[in-house]
PDB file of C-alpha atoms and ligand atoms in Angstrom:
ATOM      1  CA  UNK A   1     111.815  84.207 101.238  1.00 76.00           C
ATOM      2  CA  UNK A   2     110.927  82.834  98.121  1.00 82.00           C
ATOM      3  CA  UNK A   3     112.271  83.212  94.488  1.00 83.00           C
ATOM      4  CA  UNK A   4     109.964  84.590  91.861  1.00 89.00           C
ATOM      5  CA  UNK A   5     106.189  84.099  91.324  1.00 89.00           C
ATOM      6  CA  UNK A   6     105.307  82.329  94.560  1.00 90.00           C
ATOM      7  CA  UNK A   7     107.183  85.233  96.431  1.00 92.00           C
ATOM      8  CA  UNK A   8     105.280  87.866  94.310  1.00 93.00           C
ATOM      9  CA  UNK A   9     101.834  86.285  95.269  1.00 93.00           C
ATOM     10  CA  UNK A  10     102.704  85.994  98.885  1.00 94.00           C
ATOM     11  CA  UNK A  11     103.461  90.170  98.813  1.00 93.00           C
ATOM     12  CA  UNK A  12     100.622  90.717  97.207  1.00 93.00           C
ATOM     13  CA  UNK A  13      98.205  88.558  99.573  1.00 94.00           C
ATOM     14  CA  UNK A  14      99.982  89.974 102.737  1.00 93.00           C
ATOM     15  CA  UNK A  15      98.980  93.396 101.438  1.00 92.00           C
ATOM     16  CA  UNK A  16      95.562  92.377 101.811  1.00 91.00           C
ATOM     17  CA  UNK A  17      93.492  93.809 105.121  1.00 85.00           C
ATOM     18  CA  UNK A  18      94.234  90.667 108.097  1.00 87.00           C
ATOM     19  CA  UNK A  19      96.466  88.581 106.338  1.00 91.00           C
ATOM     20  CA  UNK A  20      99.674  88.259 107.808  1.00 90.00           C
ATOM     21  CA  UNK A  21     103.168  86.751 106.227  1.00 89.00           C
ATOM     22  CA  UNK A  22     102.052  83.170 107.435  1.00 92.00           C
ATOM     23  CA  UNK A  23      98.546  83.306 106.239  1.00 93.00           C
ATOM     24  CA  UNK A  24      99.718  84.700 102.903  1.00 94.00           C
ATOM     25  CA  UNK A  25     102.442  82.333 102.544  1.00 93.00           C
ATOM     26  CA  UNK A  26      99.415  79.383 103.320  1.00 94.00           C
ATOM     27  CA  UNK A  27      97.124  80.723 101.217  1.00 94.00           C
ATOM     28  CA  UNK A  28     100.111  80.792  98.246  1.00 93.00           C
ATOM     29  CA  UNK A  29     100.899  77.245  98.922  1.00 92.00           C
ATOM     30  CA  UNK A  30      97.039  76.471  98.799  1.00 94.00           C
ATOM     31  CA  UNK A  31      96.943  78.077  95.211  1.00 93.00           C
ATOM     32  CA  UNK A  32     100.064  76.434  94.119  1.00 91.00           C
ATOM     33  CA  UNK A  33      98.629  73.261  94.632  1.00 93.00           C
ATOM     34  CA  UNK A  34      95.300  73.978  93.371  1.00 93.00           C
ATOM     35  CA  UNK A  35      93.556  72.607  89.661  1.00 94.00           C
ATOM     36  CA  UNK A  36      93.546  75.218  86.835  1.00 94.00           C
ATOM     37  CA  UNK A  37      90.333  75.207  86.824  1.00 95.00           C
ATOM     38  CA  UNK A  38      89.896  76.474  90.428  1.00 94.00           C
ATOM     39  CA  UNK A  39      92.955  79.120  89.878  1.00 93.00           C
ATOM     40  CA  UNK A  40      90.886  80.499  86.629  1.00 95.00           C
ATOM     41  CA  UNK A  41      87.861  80.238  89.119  1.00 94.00           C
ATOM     42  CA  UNK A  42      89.456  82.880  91.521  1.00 93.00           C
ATOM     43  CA  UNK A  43      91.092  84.830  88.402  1.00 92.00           C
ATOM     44  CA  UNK A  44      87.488  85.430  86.831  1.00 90.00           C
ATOM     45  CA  UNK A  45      86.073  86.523  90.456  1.00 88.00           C
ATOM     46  CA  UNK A  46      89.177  88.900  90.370  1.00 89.00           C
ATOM     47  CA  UNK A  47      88.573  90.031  87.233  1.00 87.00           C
ATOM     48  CA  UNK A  48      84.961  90.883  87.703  1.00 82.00           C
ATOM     49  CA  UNK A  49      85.089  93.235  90.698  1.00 80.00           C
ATOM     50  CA  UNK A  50      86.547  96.346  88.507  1.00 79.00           C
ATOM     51  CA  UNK A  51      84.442  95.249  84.640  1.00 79.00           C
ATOM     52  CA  UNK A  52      81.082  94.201  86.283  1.00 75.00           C
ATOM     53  CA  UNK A  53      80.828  95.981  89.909  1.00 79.00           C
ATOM     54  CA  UNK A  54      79.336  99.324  89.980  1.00 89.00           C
ATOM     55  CA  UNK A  55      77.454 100.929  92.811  1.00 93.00           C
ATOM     56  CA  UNK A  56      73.908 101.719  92.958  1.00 95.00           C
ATOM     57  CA  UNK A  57      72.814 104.928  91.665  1.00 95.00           C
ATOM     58  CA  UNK A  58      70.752 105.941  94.290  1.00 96.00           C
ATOM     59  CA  UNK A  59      72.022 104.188  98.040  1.00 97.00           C
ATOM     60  CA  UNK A  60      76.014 103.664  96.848  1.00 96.00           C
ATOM     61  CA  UNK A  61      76.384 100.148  97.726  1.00 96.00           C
ATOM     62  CA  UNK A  62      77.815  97.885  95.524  1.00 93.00           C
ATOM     63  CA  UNK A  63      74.975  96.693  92.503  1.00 92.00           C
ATOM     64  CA  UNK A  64      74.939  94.591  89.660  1.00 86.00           C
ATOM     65  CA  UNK A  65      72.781  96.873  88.114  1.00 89.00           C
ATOM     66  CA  UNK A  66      72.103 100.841  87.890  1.00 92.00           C
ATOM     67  CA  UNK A  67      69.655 100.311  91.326  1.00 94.00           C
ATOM     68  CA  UNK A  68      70.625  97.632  94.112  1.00 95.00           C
ATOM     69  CA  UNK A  69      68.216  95.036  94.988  1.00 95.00           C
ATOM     70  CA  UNK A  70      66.785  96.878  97.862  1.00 96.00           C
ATOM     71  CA  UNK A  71      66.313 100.558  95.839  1.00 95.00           C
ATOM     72  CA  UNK A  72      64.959  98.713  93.240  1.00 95.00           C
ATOM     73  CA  UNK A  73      62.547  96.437  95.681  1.00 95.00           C
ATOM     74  CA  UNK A  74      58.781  98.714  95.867  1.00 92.00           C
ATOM     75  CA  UNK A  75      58.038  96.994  99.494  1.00 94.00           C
ATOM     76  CA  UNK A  76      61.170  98.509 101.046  1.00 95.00           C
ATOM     77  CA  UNK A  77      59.539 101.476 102.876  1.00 95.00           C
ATOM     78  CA  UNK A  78      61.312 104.494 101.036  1.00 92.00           C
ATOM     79  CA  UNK A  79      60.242 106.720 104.059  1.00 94.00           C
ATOM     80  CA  UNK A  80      62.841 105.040 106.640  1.00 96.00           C
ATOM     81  CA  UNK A  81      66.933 105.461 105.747  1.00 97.00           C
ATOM     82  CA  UNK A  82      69.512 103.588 107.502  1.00 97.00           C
ATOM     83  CA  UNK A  83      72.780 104.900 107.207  1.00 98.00           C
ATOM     84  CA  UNK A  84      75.835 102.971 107.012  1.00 97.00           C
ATOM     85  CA  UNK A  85      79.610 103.733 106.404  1.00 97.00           C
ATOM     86  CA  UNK A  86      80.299 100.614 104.055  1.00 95.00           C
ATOM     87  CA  UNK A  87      78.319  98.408 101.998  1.00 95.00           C
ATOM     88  CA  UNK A  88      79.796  95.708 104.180  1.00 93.00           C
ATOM     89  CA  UNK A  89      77.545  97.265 106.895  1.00 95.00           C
ATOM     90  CA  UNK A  90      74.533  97.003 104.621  1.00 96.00           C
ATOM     91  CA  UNK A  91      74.798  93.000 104.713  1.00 94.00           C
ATOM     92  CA  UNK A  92      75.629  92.882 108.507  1.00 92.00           C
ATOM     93  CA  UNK A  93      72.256  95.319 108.631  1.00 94.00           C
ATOM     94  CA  UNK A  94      70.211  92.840 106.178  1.00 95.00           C
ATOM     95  CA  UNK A  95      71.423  89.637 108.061  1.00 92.00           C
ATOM     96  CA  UNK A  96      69.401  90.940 111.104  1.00 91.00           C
ATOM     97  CA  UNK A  97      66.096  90.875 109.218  1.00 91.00           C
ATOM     98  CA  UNK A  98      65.033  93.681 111.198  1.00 90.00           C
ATOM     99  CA  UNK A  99      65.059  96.654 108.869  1.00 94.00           C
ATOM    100  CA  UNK A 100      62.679  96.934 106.107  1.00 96.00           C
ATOM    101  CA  UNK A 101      63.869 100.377 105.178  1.00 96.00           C
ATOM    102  CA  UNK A 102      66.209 101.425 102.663  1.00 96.00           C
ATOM    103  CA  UNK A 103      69.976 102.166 103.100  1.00 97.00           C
ATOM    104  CA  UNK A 104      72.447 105.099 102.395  1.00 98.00           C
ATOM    105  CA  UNK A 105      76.306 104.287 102.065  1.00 98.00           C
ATOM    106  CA  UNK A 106      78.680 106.632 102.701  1.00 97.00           C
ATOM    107  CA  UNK A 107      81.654 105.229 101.888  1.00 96.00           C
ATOM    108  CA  UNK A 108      83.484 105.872 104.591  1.00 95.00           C
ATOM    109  CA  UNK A 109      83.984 107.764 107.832  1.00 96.00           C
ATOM    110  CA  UNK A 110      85.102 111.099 108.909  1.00 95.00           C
ATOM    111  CA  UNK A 111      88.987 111.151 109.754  1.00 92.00           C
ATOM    112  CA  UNK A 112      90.469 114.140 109.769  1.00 86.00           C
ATOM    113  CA  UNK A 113      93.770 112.660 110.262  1.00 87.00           C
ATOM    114  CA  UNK A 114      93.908 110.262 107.417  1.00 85.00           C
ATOM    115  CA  UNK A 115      92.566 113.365 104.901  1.00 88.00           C
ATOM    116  CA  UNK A 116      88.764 112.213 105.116  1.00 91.00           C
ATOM    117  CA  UNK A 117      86.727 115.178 105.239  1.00 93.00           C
ATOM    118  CA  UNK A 118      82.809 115.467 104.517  1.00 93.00           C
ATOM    119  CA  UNK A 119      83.724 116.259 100.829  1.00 93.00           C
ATOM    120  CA  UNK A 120      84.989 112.680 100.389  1.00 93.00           C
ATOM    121  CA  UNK A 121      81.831 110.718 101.841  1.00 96.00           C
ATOM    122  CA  UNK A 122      78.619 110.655 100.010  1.00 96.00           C
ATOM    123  CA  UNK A 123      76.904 113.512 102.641  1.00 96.00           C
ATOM    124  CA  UNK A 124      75.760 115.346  99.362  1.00 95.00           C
ATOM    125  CA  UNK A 125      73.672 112.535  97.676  1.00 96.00           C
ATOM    126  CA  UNK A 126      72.056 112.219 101.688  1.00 96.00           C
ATOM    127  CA  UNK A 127      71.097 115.746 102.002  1.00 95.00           C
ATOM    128  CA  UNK A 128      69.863 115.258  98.007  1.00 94.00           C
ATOM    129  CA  UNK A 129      67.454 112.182  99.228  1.00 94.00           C
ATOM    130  CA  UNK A 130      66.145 114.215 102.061  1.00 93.00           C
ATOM    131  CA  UNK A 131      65.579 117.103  99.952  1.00 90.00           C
ATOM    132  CA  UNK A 132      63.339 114.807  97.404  1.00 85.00           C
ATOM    133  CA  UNK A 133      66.058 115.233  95.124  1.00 85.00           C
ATOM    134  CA  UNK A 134      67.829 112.207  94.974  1.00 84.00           C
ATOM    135  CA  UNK A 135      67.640 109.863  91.993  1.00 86.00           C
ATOM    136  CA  UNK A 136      64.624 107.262  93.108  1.00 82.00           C
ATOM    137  CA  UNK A 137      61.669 109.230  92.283  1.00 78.00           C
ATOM    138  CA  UNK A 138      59.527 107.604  95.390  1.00 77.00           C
ATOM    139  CA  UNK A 139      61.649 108.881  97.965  1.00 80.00           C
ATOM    140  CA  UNK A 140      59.790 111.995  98.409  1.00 79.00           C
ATOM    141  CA  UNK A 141      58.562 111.326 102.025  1.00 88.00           C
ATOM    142  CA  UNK A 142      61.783 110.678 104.152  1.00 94.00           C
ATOM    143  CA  UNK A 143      60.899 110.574 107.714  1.00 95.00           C
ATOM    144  CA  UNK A 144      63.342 109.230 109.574  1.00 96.00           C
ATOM    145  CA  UNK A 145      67.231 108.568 109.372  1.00 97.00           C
ATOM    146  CA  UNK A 146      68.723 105.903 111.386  1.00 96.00           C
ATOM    147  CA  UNK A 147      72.350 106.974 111.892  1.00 96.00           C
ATOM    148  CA  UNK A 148      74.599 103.352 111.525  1.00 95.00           C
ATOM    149  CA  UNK A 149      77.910 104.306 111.503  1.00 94.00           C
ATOM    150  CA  UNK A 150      80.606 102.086 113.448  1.00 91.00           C
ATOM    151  CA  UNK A 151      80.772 102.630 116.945  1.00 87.00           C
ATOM    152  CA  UNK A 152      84.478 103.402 117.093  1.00 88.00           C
ATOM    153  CA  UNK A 153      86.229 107.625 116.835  1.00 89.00           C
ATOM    154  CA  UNK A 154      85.234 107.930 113.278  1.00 92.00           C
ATOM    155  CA  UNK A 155      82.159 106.917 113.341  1.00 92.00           C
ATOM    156  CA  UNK A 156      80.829 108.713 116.385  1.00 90.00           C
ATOM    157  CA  UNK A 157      82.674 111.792 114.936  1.00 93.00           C
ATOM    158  CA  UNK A 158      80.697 111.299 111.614  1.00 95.00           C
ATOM    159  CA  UNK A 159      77.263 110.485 113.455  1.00 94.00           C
ATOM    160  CA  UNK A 160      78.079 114.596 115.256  1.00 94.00           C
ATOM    161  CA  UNK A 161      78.272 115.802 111.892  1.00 96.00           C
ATOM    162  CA  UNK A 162      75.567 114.097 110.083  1.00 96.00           C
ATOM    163  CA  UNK A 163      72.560 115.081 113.309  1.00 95.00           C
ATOM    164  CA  UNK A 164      74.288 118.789 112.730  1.00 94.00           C
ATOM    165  CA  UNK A 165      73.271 119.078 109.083  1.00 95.00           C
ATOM    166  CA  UNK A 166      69.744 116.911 109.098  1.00 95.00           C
ATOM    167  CA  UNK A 167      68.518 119.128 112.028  1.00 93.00           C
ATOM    168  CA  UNK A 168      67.963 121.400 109.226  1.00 92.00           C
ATOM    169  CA  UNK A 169      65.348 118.969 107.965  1.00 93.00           C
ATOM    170  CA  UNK A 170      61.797 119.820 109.355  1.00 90.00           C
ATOM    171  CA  UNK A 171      59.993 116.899 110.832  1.00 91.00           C
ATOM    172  CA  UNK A 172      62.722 114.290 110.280  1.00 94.00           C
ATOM    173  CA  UNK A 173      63.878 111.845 112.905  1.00 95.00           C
ATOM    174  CA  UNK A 174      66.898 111.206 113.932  1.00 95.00           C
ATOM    175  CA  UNK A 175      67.831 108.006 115.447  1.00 94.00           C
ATOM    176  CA  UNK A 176      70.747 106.440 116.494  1.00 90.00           C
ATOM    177  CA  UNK A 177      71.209 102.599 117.179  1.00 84.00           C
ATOM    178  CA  UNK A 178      70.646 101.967 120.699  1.00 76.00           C
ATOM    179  CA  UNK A 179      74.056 101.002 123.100  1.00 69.00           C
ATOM    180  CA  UNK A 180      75.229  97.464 123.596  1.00 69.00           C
ATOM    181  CA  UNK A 181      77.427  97.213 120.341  1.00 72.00           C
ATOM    182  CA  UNK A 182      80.707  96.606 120.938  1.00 70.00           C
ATOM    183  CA  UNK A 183      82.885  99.788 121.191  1.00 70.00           C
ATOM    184  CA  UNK A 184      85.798 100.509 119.100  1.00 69.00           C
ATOM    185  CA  UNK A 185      84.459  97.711 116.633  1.00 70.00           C
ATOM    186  CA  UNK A 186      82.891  97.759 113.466  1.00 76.00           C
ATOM    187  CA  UNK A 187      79.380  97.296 112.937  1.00 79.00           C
ATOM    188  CA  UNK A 188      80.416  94.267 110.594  1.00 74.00           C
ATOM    189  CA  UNK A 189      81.342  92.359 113.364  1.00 72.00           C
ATOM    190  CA  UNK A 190      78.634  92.344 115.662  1.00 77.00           C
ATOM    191  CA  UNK A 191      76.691  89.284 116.155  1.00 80.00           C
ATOM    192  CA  UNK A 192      72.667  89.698 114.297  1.00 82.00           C
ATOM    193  CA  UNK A 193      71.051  89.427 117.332  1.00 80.00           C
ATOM    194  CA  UNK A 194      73.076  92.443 119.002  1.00 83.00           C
ATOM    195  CA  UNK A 195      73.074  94.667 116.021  1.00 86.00           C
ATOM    196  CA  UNK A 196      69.314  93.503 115.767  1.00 85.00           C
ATOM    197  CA  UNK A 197      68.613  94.494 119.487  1.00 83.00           C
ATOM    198  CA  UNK A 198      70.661  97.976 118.589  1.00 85.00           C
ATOM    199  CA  UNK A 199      68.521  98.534 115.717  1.00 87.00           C
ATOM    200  CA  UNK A 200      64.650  97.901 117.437  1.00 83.00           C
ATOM    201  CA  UNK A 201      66.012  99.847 120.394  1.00 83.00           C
ATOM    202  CA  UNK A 202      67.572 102.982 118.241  1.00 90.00           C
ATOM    203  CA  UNK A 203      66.641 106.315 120.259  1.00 85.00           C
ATOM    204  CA  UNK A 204      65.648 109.370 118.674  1.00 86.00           C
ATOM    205  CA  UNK A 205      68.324 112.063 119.157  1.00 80.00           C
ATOM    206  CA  UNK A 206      67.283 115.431 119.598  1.00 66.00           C
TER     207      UNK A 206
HETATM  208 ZN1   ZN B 301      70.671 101.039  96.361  1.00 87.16          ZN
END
């Protein structure tokens, strides 16, 4: 244990997700030694994430602006709808280059356990999308919604759910990404060309 600041920092870096007491107390003694310059650097970046971070109006991942860069982008096809648990998932989705559709974040998975129930994921602003209600005034024509969620309890669990309520939808697919992700993982970490594979071999559930 340390005495004062350089003990504060290290709690508050071990509370982040995967770092453990060493790496915190590493990445503290990194910072310690770093110029003022890159320490202000860092502080800004902090800073910025709760004054300039908001999350697009109309898919919920994180945005500069009122519209992400794909809502806002007219040669994403507005018919196709991936949907994804965290924004996170959104980049590991883009990486692949293989979707030229646009996205819907929930924010989250179903966990009963922890207190996550459908109220507390954005299932509402989906169902308002598919109805041609939804705040991007081009998405009138929905056809098909590729269910992305991780491929672990929760996100199986939410995938039930979601095919329940958009079998409701006349004429809209339903696809799933096809096997061969790792299970129990997070989409996040599976390598492009898997989650690429996963994605031009989705199946249509029925
Ligand atoms: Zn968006």
């Amino acid at each position: 244990m340390f005495e004062g600041p350089v003990q504060d920092l290290i709690d508050e870096l071990g509370r982040l997700p995967g770092i453990g007491p060493k790496s915190a107390q590493r990445i503290a003694f990194h910072l310690l030694a770093a110029d003022r310059a890159d320490i202000q650097r860092l502080q800004d970046a902090l800073q910025k994430i709760k004054d300039g971070v908001r999350f697009c109006e109309v898919c919920g991942t994180v945005s500069e602006k009122e519209r992400c860069r794909v809502c806002a982008d007219p040669r994403r096809d507005p018919t196709v709808l991936c949907v994804v648990e965290e924004p996170k998932d959104v980049l590991a989705v883009e990486r692949t280059g293989e979707f030229n559709g646009r996205y819907h974040v929930l924010g989250g998975a179903l966990d009963p356990l922890a207190g996550v129930g459908p109220d507390a994921l954005r299932i509402r602003e989906l169902l308002a999308r598919l109805g041609g209600t939804g705040p991007a005034s081009d998405e009138t024509g929905i056809t098909e919604v590729i269910i992305a969620t991780d491929p672990n309890t929760e996100g199986e669990a939410t995938a039930s759910y979601l095919v329940r309520l958009l079998r409701e939808f006349p004429g809209l697919t339903i696809t799933r990404l096809a096997s061969g992700l790792p299970m129990g993982g997070d989409l996040e970490f599976a390598d492009e060309l898997t989650l690429g594979r996963a994605l031009s071999g989705r199946r249509a559930l029925d």
